[in-house]
């Protein structure tokens, strides 16, 4: 907003002027309208009107947004909450997105998001319900008896009701504080008006003025409807006070100088934002700059007033025009989306008019319709003015296809009878297997018939529930017996765990003799014994880590380095591989695992060394630098250990290859 002009009336007429401009009838336009008229040509006048309209539009948009933010400072956060394309989301994803917003964001900052999600969900649910109704009637049901219990709909209603309750509770508590803050601000205006009539030292009056300004800045939010009018009234009386302050120009000029410096900073930042790539970020920050200009700063001297405002206005106009261009391009994208959606609707209508009379072909058409539906939802947003029309056309096309499809399947009673025979046969198999002791074969067959059951189509409704119940009971009976058998295996794992616990206790009491060969042999016996115990329950497998830690501690006491200890322990692994029934496959898998670990170690080292470059100017005593260096060294040690293991593995592989060659040569000689 342009700076209010300096009052030209003498100081003696200030009181009279204040009486003619009352608090109730102040109307202050966003763009200055009390300038002295200047003669212009018709062309210049038209251009000025266009520019003034553009400027007024953007400033009004900024004022409205700032008024909304001022009502509740938490609504500012709505600018930072991403607005995904909810049109592309499924009902389940829409419910999840609504839950996330209600749980993590301020309820007053997500109104537009929630309203958009609600519209999209209702549209998708209506279509889904139509499909289910068509399916119900096609199976012989009466439309008046149709009922459908949707989990997605129930969850959506629960979350939306939670949002609505939070929102109502928030605004109810906010209403009282808004009224109190409004009354407080109006009282500050009255105190400001009284300053020009008080008879006291001008310095005291000026200090009281500054105190009122400070209180105003911290007075709290007021209703949006009152925001602009209250601010304009306040600003008007600020202007009157500055006219009154003419009697002490030194104080006024100091304020003018301060305001000019601060507004210069704002203009400089606005000019930077004019070339900011992120338009949404630029416009949001521009709103903040206008808010500071309008609320926190007073006028500047007349000599600088027009120049400083013109610069600010010019930068604002540039950002606005760039934003307008962006939305024009967005409109083009929506028009292209509309063309794609209309083409999809036409294709669905084409298929609906040529419904196949062959089951296999009709299934292909159903699949094609699903693909077209998915393509429709992924095609993006269309212009708002045709959104409902496009959606209704899409629903009508899909509904027409479903109607024709269901009409075809009404005549497929024979297929349903065949499906009934298939499911009865599968039920007979399930009953015959439920007491089987041949666990491997029976389990495989049970899983197979369960998969087959899912593939079989619909059966007559009067048989479906009982048939499914009998089949499920037979399967459950068998798998309950199988689980009981697994529980016996769990008992064996518990016994293994107890044996390992006892081994650890003996290992804890083991004392080194100081003779490395002898001590290594003793430790090897412990590890060999450990391998004989078998598996333990999954939740207790950390006992293996305890064993490894004790072994590592013993190696450390013996003066064996970590890398050496790893290689010593790896010798046991090498022995296992050499005794494996399928040596070649076991070695191949182990080599792939080690190479993966080597690559991971190299990646970690490279990443950490890159991170060190960010501390190029930091001292090596910096804790962060020391931590990174420590981690680099740890990964390098680990890398060396993995490379040494790979070397041992390669030696094993080479030895095995030699044995194979010698065996083959021996066979040839014979």
PDB file of N, CA and C in Angstrom, residues 498-576:
ATOM      1  N   UNK A 498      18.991 -73.491  26.055  1.00  0.00           N
ATOM      2  CA  UNK A 498      19.497 -73.774  27.401  1.00  0.00           C
ATOM      3  C   UNK A 498      20.929 -74.322  27.342  1.00  0.00           C
ATOM      4  N   UNK A 499      21.203 -75.170  26.335  1.00  0.00           N
ATOM      5  CA  UNK A 499      22.550 -75.714  26.200  1.00  0.00           C
ATOM      6  C   UNK A 499      23.550 -74.601  25.863  1.00  0.00           C
ATOM      7  N   UNK A 500      23.121 -73.671  25.045  1.00  0.00           N
ATOM      8  CA  UNK A 500      24.012 -72.557  24.689  1.00  0.00           C
ATOM      9  C   UNK A 500      24.259 -71.650  25.897  1.00  0.00           C
ATOM     10  N   UNK A 501      23.239 -71.454  26.701  1.00  0.00           N
ATOM     11  CA  UNK A 501      23.422 -70.654  27.918  1.00  0.00           C
ATOM     12  C   UNK A 501      24.476 -71.299  28.823  1.00  0.00           C
ATOM     13  N   UNK A 502      24.390 -72.633  28.967  1.00  0.00           N
ATOM     14  CA  UNK A 502      25.357 -73.343  29.811  1.00  0.00           C
ATOM     15  C   UNK A 502      26.769 -73.226  29.230  1.00  0.00           C
ATOM     16  N   UNK A 503      26.878 -73.304  27.919  1.00  0.00           N
ATOM     17  CA  UNK A 503      28.187 -73.173  27.256  1.00  0.00           C
ATOM     18  C   UNK A 503      28.775 -71.788  27.516  1.00  0.00           C
ATOM     19  N   UNK A 504      27.943 -70.761  27.455  1.00  0.00           N
ATOM     20  CA  UNK A 504      28.413 -69.388  27.698  1.00  0.00           C
ATOM     21  C   UNK A 504      28.921 -69.241  29.126  1.00  0.00           C
ATOM     22  N   UNK A 505      28.213 -69.855  30.076  1.00  0.00           N
ATOM     23  CA  UNK A 505      28.650 -69.773  31.477  1.00  0.00           C
ATOM     24  C   UNK A 505      30.031 -70.406  31.642  1.00  0.00           C
ATOM     25  N   UNK A 506      30.267 -71.550  30.970  1.00  0.00           N
ATOM     26  CA  UNK A 506      31.587 -72.183  31.058  1.00  0.00           C
ATOM     27  C   UNK A 506      32.644 -71.316  30.378  1.00  0.00           C
ATOM     28  N   UNK A 507      32.256 -70.693  29.268  1.00  0.00           N
ATOM     29  CA  UNK A 507      33.201 -69.843  28.546  1.00  0.00           C
ATOM     30  C   UNK A 507      33.583 -68.619  29.384  1.00  0.00           C
ATOM     31  N   UNK A 508      32.632 -68.092  30.158  1.00  0.00           N
ATOM     32  CA  UNK A 508      32.914 -66.932  31.004  1.00  0.00           C
ATOM     33  C   UNK A 508      33.958 -67.262  32.077  1.00  0.00           C
ATOM     34  N   UNK A 509      33.912 -68.517  32.559  1.00  0.00           N
ATOM     35  CA  UNK A 509      34.844 -68.905  33.632  1.00  0.00           C
ATOM     36  C   UNK A 509      36.184 -69.400  33.091  1.00  0.00           C
ATOM     37  N   UNK A 510      36.312 -69.501  31.772  1.00  0.00           N
ATOM     38  CA  UNK A 510      37.554 -69.969  31.155  1.00  0.00           C
ATOM     39  C   UNK A 510      38.663 -68.928  31.354  1.00  0.00           C
ATOM     40  N   UNK A 511      39.853 -69.366  31.741  1.00  0.00           N
ATOM     41  CA  UNK A 511      40.986 -68.473  31.954  1.00  0.00           C
ATOM     42  C   UNK A 511      42.111 -68.824  30.991  1.00  0.00           C
ATOM     43  N   UNK A 512      42.719 -67.796  30.435  1.00  0.00           N
ATOM     44  CA  UNK A 512      43.813 -67.975  29.485  1.00  0.00           C
ATOM     45  C   UNK A 512      45.075 -68.447  30.208  1.00  0.00           C
ATOM     46  N   UNK A 513      45.852 -69.320  29.541  1.00  0.00           N
ATOM     47  CA  UNK A 513      47.091 -69.837  30.141  1.00  0.00           C
ATOM     48  C   UNK A 513      48.296 -68.968  29.789  1.00  0.00           C
ATOM     49  N   UNK A 514      48.133 -68.113  28.772  1.00  0.00           N
ATOM     50  CA  UNK A 514      49.267 -67.308  28.323  1.00  0.00           C
ATOM     51  C   UNK A 514      49.995 -67.947  27.162  1.00  0.00           C
ATOM     52  N   UNK A 515      49.667 -69.214  26.868  1.00  0.00           N
ATOM     53  CA  UNK A 515      50.253 -69.902  25.722  1.00  0.00           C
ATOM     54  C   UNK A 515      49.249 -69.844  24.578  1.00  0.00           C
ATOM     55  N   UNK A 516      49.626 -69.103  23.561  1.00  0.00           N
ATOM     56  CA  UNK A 516      48.650 -68.781  22.518  1.00  0.00           C
ATOM     57  C   UNK A 516      48.122 -70.022  21.803  1.00  0.00           C
ATOM     58  N   UNK A 517      49.010 -70.947  21.429  1.00  0.00           N
ATOM     59  CA  UNK A 517      48.567 -72.128  20.700  1.00  0.00           C
ATOM     60  C   UNK A 517      47.561 -72.929  21.521  1.00  0.00           C
ATOM     61  N   UNK A 518      47.906 -73.106  22.797  1.00  0.00           N
ATOM     62  CA  UNK A 518      47.022 -73.876  23.670  1.00  0.00           C
ATOM     63  C   UNK A 518      45.677 -73.172  23.854  1.00  0.00           C
ATOM     64  N   UNK A 519      45.763 -71.847  24.063  1.00  0.00           N
ATOM     65  CA  UNK A 519      44.520 -71.084  24.266  1.00  0.00           C
ATOM     66  C   UNK A 519      43.659 -71.091  23.007  1.00  0.00           C
ATOM     67  N   UNK A 520      44.293 -70.959  21.828  1.00  0.00           N
ATOM     68  CA  UNK A 520      43.529 -70.991  20.575  1.00  0.00           C
ATOM     69  C   UNK A 520      42.834 -72.331  20.397  1.00  0.00           C
ATOM     70  N   UNK A 521      43.497 -73.394  20.760  1.00  0.00           N
ATOM     71  CA  UNK A 521      42.898 -74.722  20.654  1.00  0.00           C
ATOM     72  C   UNK A 521      41.679 -74.842  21.570  1.00  0.00           C
ATOM     73  N   UNK A 522      41.809 -74.283  22.794  1.00  0.00           N
ATOM     74  CA  UNK A 522      40.691 -74.340  23.740  1.00  0.00           C
ATOM     75  C   UNK A 522      39.499 -73.554  23.213  1.00  0.00           C
ATOM     76  N   UNK A 523      39.790 -72.383  22.670  1.00  0.00           N
ATOM     77  CA  UNK A 523      38.704 -71.548  22.137  1.00  0.00           C
ATOM     78  C   UNK A 523      38.039 -72.239  20.952  1.00  0.00           C
ATOM     79  N   UNK A 524      38.831 -72.916  20.136  1.00  0.00           N
ATOM     80  CA  UNK A 524      38.286 -73.619  18.977  1.00  0.00           C
ATOM     81  C   UNK A 524      37.325 -74.716  19.430  1.00  0.00           C
ATOM     82  N   UNK A 525      37.654 -75.393  20.554  1.00  0.00           N
ATOM     83  CA  UNK A 525      36.766 -76.430  21.074  1.00  0.00           C
ATOM     84  C   UNK A 525      35.410 -75.844  21.472  1.00  0.00           C
ATOM     85  N   UNK A 526      35.482 -74.673  22.095  1.00  0.00           N
ATOM     86  CA  UNK A 526      34.228 -74.011  22.467  1.00  0.00           C
ATOM     87  C   UNK A 526      33.374 -73.727  21.229  1.00  0.00           C
ATOM     88  N   UNK A 527      34.018 -73.184  20.175  1.00  0.00           N
ATOM     89  CA  UNK A 527      33.259 -72.832  18.965  1.00  0.00           C
ATOM     90  C   UNK A 527      32.714 -74.079  18.284  1.00  0.00           C
ATOM     91  N   UNK A 528      33.476 -75.158  18.273  1.00  0.00           N
ATOM     92  CA  UNK A 528      32.989 -76.389  17.657  1.00  0.00           C
ATOM     93  C   UNK A 528      31.815 -76.967  18.444  1.00  0.00           C
ATOM     94  N   UNK A 529      31.904 -76.881  19.777  1.00  0.00           N
ATOM     95  CA  UNK A 529      30.800 -77.350  20.606  1.00  0.00           C
ATOM     96  C   UNK A 529      29.549 -76.499  20.343  1.00  0.00           C
ATOM     97  N   UNK A 530      29.766 -75.197  20.209  1.00  0.00           N
ATOM     98  CA  UNK A 530      28.652 -74.258  19.994  1.00  0.00           C
ATOM     99  C   UNK A 530      27.859 -74.634  18.731  1.00  0.00           C
ATOM    100  N   UNK A 531      28.576 -75.060  17.691  1.00  0.00           N
ATOM    101  CA  UNK A 531      27.918 -75.372  16.418  1.00  0.00           C
ATOM    102  C   UNK A 531      27.050 -76.618  16.503  1.00  0.00           C
ATOM    103  N   UNK A 532      27.257 -77.461  17.506  1.00  0.00           N
ATOM    104  CA  UNK A 532      26.505 -78.714  17.602  1.00  0.00           C
ATOM    105  C   UNK A 532      25.125 -78.522  18.214  1.00  0.00           C
ATOM    106  N   UNK A 533      24.845 -77.340  18.758  1.00  0.00           N
ATOM    107  CA  UNK A 533      23.613 -77.157  19.530  1.00  0.00           C
ATOM    108  C   UNK A 533      22.377 -76.910  18.668  1.00  0.00           C
ATOM    109  N   UNK A 534      22.543 -76.490  17.436  1.00  0.00           N
ATOM    110  CA  UNK A 534      21.375 -76.267  16.579  1.00  0.00           C
ATOM    111  C   UNK A 534      20.706 -74.923  16.805  1.00  0.00           C
ATOM    112  N   UNK A 535      19.560 -74.744  16.153  1.00  0.00           N
ATOM    113  CA  UNK A 535      18.851 -73.459  16.168  1.00  0.00           C
ATOM    114  C   UNK A 535      18.213 -73.179  17.519  1.00  0.00           C
ATOM    115  N   UNK A 536      18.049 -71.879  17.788  1.00  0.00           N
ATOM    116  CA  UNK A 536      17.351 -71.420  18.991  1.00  0.00           C
ATOM    117  C   UNK A 536      16.138 -70.609  18.540  1.00  0.00           C
ATOM    118  N   UNK A 537      15.175 -70.318  19.438  1.00  0.00           N
ATOM    119  CA  UNK A 537      14.022 -69.489  19.052  1.00  0.00           C
ATOM    120  C   UNK A 537      14.477 -68.147  18.458  1.00  0.00           C
ATOM    121  N   UNK A 538      13.753 -67.699  17.467  1.00  0.00           N
ATOM    122  CA  UNK A 538      14.140 -66.482  16.744  1.00  0.00           C
ATOM    123  C   UNK A 538      14.299 -65.281  17.678  1.00  0.00           C
ATOM    124  N   UNK A 539      13.410 -65.159  18.636  1.00  0.00           N
ATOM    125  CA  UNK A 539      13.452 -64.005  19.532  1.00  0.00           C
ATOM    126  C   UNK A 539      14.652 -64.044  20.481  1.00  0.00           C
ATOM    127  N   UNK A 540      15.313 -65.195  20.571  1.00  0.00           N
ATOM    128  CA  UNK A 540      16.441 -65.328  21.488  1.00  0.00           C
ATOM    129  C   UNK A 540      17.767 -65.529  20.761  1.00  0.00           C
ATOM    130  N   UNK A 541      17.770 -65.241  19.454  1.00  0.00           N
ATOM    131  CA  UNK A 541      18.973 -65.508  18.672  1.00  0.00           C
ATOM    132  C   UNK A 541      20.138 -64.580  19.026  1.00  0.00           C
ATOM    133  N   UNK A 542      19.876 -63.539  19.813  1.00  0.00           N
ATOM    134  CA  UNK A 542      20.970 -62.650  20.211  1.00  0.00           C
ATOM    135  C   UNK A 542      21.983 -63.350  21.125  1.00  0.00           C
ATOM    136  N   UNK A 543      21.656 -64.568  21.583  1.00  0.00           N
ATOM    137  CA  UNK A 543      22.621 -65.314  22.396  1.00  0.00           C
ATOM    138  C   UNK A 543      23.870 -65.621  21.582  1.00  0.00           C
ATOM    139  N   UNK A 544      23.719 -65.749  20.251  1.00  0.00           N
ATOM    140  CA  UNK A 544      24.881 -65.975  19.383  1.00  0.00           C
ATOM    141  C   UNK A 544      25.820 -64.775  19.417  1.00  0.00           C
ATOM    142  N   UNK A 545      25.241 -63.574  19.488  1.00  0.00           N
ATOM    143  CA  UNK A 545      26.061 -62.353  19.574  1.00  0.00           C
ATOM    144  C   UNK A 545      26.819 -62.302  20.902  1.00  0.00           C
ATOM    145  N   UNK A 546      26.156 -62.751  21.968  1.00  0.00           N
ATOM    146  CA  UNK A 546      26.830 -62.777  23.275  1.00  0.00           C
ATOM    147  C   UNK A 546      28.060 -63.689  23.212  1.00  0.00           C
ATOM    148  N   UNK A 547      27.883 -64.855  22.585  1.00  0.00           N
ATOM    149  CA  UNK A 547      28.986 -65.795  22.462  1.00  0.00           C
ATOM    150  C   UNK A 547      30.142 -65.166  21.677  1.00  0.00           C
ATOM    151  N   UNK A 548      29.809 -64.508  20.560  1.00  0.00           N
ATOM    152  CA  UNK A 548      30.847 -63.878  19.729  1.00  0.00           C
ATOM    153  C   UNK A 548      31.584 -62.787  20.503  1.00  0.00           C
ATOM    154  N   UNK A 549      30.868 -62.013  21.315  1.00  0.00           N
ATOM    155  CA  UNK A 549      31.508 -60.931  22.078  1.00  0.00           C
ATOM    156  C   UNK A 549      32.522 -61.491  23.087  1.00  0.00           C
ATOM    157  N   UNK A 550      32.148 -62.615  23.721  1.00  0.00           N
ATOM    158  CA  UNK A 550      33.072 -63.213  24.700  1.00  0.00           C
ATOM    159  C   UNK A 550      34.312 -63.742  23.991  1.00  0.00           C
ATOM    160  N   UNK A 551      34.111 -64.398  22.848  1.00  0.00           N
ATOM    161  CA  UNK A 551      35.244 -64.904  22.067  1.00  0.00           C
ATOM    162  C   UNK A 551      36.150 -63.742  21.649  1.00  0.00           C
ATOM    163  N   UNK A 552      35.523 -62.630  21.183  1.00  0.00           N
ATOM    164  CA  UNK A 552      36.306 -61.457  20.770  1.00  0.00           C
ATOM    165  C   UNK A 552      37.112 -60.896  21.937  1.00  0.00           C
ATOM    166  N   UNK A 553      36.494 -60.904  23.123  1.00  0.00           N
ATOM    167  CA  UNK A 553      37.190 -60.389  24.311  1.00  0.00           C
ATOM    168  C   UNK A 553      38.408 -61.256  24.653  1.00  0.00           C
ATOM    169  N   UNK A 554      38.267 -62.568  24.508  1.00  0.00           N
ATOM    170  CA  UNK A 554      39.392 -63.472  24.773  1.00  0.00           C
ATOM    171  C   UNK A 554      40.521 -63.250  23.767  1.00  0.00           C
ATOM    172  N   UNK A 555      40.150 -63.081  22.489  1.00  0.00           N
ATOM    173  CA  UNK A 555      41.160 -62.798  21.472  1.00  0.00           C
ATOM    174  C   UNK A 555      41.902 -61.503  21.793  1.00  0.00           C
ATOM    175  N   UNK A 556      41.159 -60.519  22.280  1.00  0.00           N
ATOM    176  CA  UNK A 556      41.763 -59.224  22.614  1.00  0.00           C
ATOM    177  C   UNK A 556      42.774 -59.380  23.759  1.00  0.00           C
ATOM    178  N   UNK A 557      42.418 -60.188  24.768  1.00  0.00           N
ATOM    179  CA  UNK A 557      43.349 -60.426  25.880  1.00  0.00           C
ATOM    180  C   UNK A 557      44.603 -61.152  25.407  1.00  0.00           C
ATOM    181  N   UNK A 558      44.444 -61.977  24.409  1.00  0.00           N
ATOM    182  CA  UNK A 558      45.581 -62.730  23.879  1.00  0.00           C
ATOM    183  C   UNK A 558      46.463 -61.871  22.971  1.00  0.00           C
ATOM    184  N   UNK A 559      46.012 -60.650  22.700  1.00  0.00           N
ATOM    185  CA  UNK A 559      46.795 -59.777  21.826  1.00  0.00           C
ATOM    186  C   UNK A 559      46.530 -60.025  20.360  1.00  0.00           C
ATOM    187  N   UNK A 560      45.460 -60.732  20.053  1.00  0.00           N
ATOM    188  CA  UNK A 560      45.107 -60.982  18.656  1.00  0.00           C
ATOM    189  C   UNK A 560      44.266 -59.811  18.167  1.00  0.00           C
ATOM    190  N   UNK A 561      44.646 -59.193  17.048  1.00  0.00           N
ATOM    191  CA  UNK A 561      43.913 -58.030  16.532  1.00  0.00           C
ATOM    192  C   UNK A 561      42.518 -58.451  16.093  1.00  0.00           C
ATOM    193  N   UNK A 562      41.661 -57.450  15.928  1.00  0.00           N
ATOM    194  CA  UNK A 562      40.291 -57.731  15.519  1.00  0.00           C
ATOM    195  C   UNK A 562      40.254 -58.421  14.166  1.00  0.00           C
ATOM    196  N   UNK A 563      41.112 -57.947  13.257  1.00  0.00           N
ATOM    197  CA  UNK A 563      41.137 -58.538  11.920  1.00  0.00           C
ATOM    198  C   UNK A 563      41.601 -59.998  11.990  1.00  0.00           C
ATOM    199  N   UNK A 564      42.642 -60.248  12.810  1.00  0.00           N
ATOM    200  CA  UNK A 564      43.147 -61.614  12.952  1.00  0.00           C
ATOM    201  C   UNK A 564      42.090 -62.532  13.566  1.00  0.00           C
ATOM    202  N   UNK A 565      41.361 -61.971  14.565  1.00  0.00           N
ATOM    203  CA  UNK A 565      40.338 -62.790  15.206  1.00  0.00           C
ATOM    204  C   UNK A 565      39.209 -63.118  14.232  1.00  0.00           C
ATOM    205  N   UNK A 566      38.875 -62.138  13.401  1.00  0.00           N
ATOM    206  CA  UNK A 566      37.845 -62.390  12.398  1.00  0.00           C
ATOM    207  C   UNK A 566      38.276 -63.500  11.455  1.00  0.00           C
ATOM    208  N   UNK A 567      39.558 -63.486  11.064  1.00  0.00           N
ATOM    209  CA  UNK A 567      40.056 -64.509  10.145  1.00  0.00           C
ATOM    210  C   UNK A 567      40.103 -65.877  10.824  1.00  0.00           C
ATOM    211  N   UNK A 568      40.464 -65.881  12.126  1.00  0.00           N
ATOM    212  CA  UNK A 568      40.479 -67.145  12.852  1.00  0.00           C
ATOM    213  C   UNK A 568      39.075 -67.749  12.926  1.00  0.00           C
ATOM    214  N   UNK A 569      38.102 -66.894  13.220  1.00  0.00           N
ATOM    215  CA  UNK A 569      36.727 -67.376  13.269  1.00  0.00           C
ATOM    216  C   UNK A 569      36.246 -67.769  11.884  1.00  0.00           C
ATOM    217  N   UNK A 570      36.739 -67.072  10.887  1.00  0.00           N
ATOM    218  CA  UNK A 570      36.319 -67.373   9.528  1.00  0.00           C
ATOM    219  C   UNK A 570      36.864 -68.722   9.069  1.00  0.00           C
ATOM    220  N   UNK A 571      37.931 -69.166   9.695  1.00  0.00           N
ATOM    221  CA  UNK A 571      38.452 -70.489   9.370  1.00  0.00           C
ATOM    222  C   UNK A 571      37.402 -71.567   9.596  1.00  0.00           C
ATOM    223  N   UNK A 572      36.575 -71.405  10.624  1.00  0.00           N
ATOM    224  CA  UNK A 572      35.488 -72.354  10.867  1.00  0.00           C
ATOM    225  C   UNK A 572      34.470 -72.317   9.733  1.00  0.00           C
ATOM    226  N   UNK A 573      34.230 -71.129   9.228  1.00  0.00           N
ATOM    227  CA  UNK A 573      33.299 -70.979   8.110  1.00  0.00           C
ATOM    228  C   UNK A 573      33.851 -71.683   6.872  1.00  0.00           C
ATOM    229  N   UNK A 574      35.153 -71.513   6.638  1.00  0.00           N
ATOM    230  CA  UNK A 574      35.800 -72.170   5.500  1.00  0.00           C
ATOM    231  C   UNK A 574      35.646 -73.686   5.613  1.00  0.00           C
ATOM    232  N   UNK A 575      35.795 -74.200   6.853  1.00  0.00           N
ATOM    233  CA  UNK A 575      35.667 -75.639   7.077  1.00  0.00           C
ATOM    234  C   UNK A 575      34.251 -76.115   6.744  1.00  0.00           C
ATOM    235  N   UNK A 576      33.252 -75.315   7.134  1.00  0.00           N
ATOM    236  CA  UNK A 576      31.871 -75.661   6.827  1.00  0.00           C
ATOM    237  C   UNK A 576      31.636 -75.713   5.327  1.00  0.00           C
TER     238      UNK A 576
END
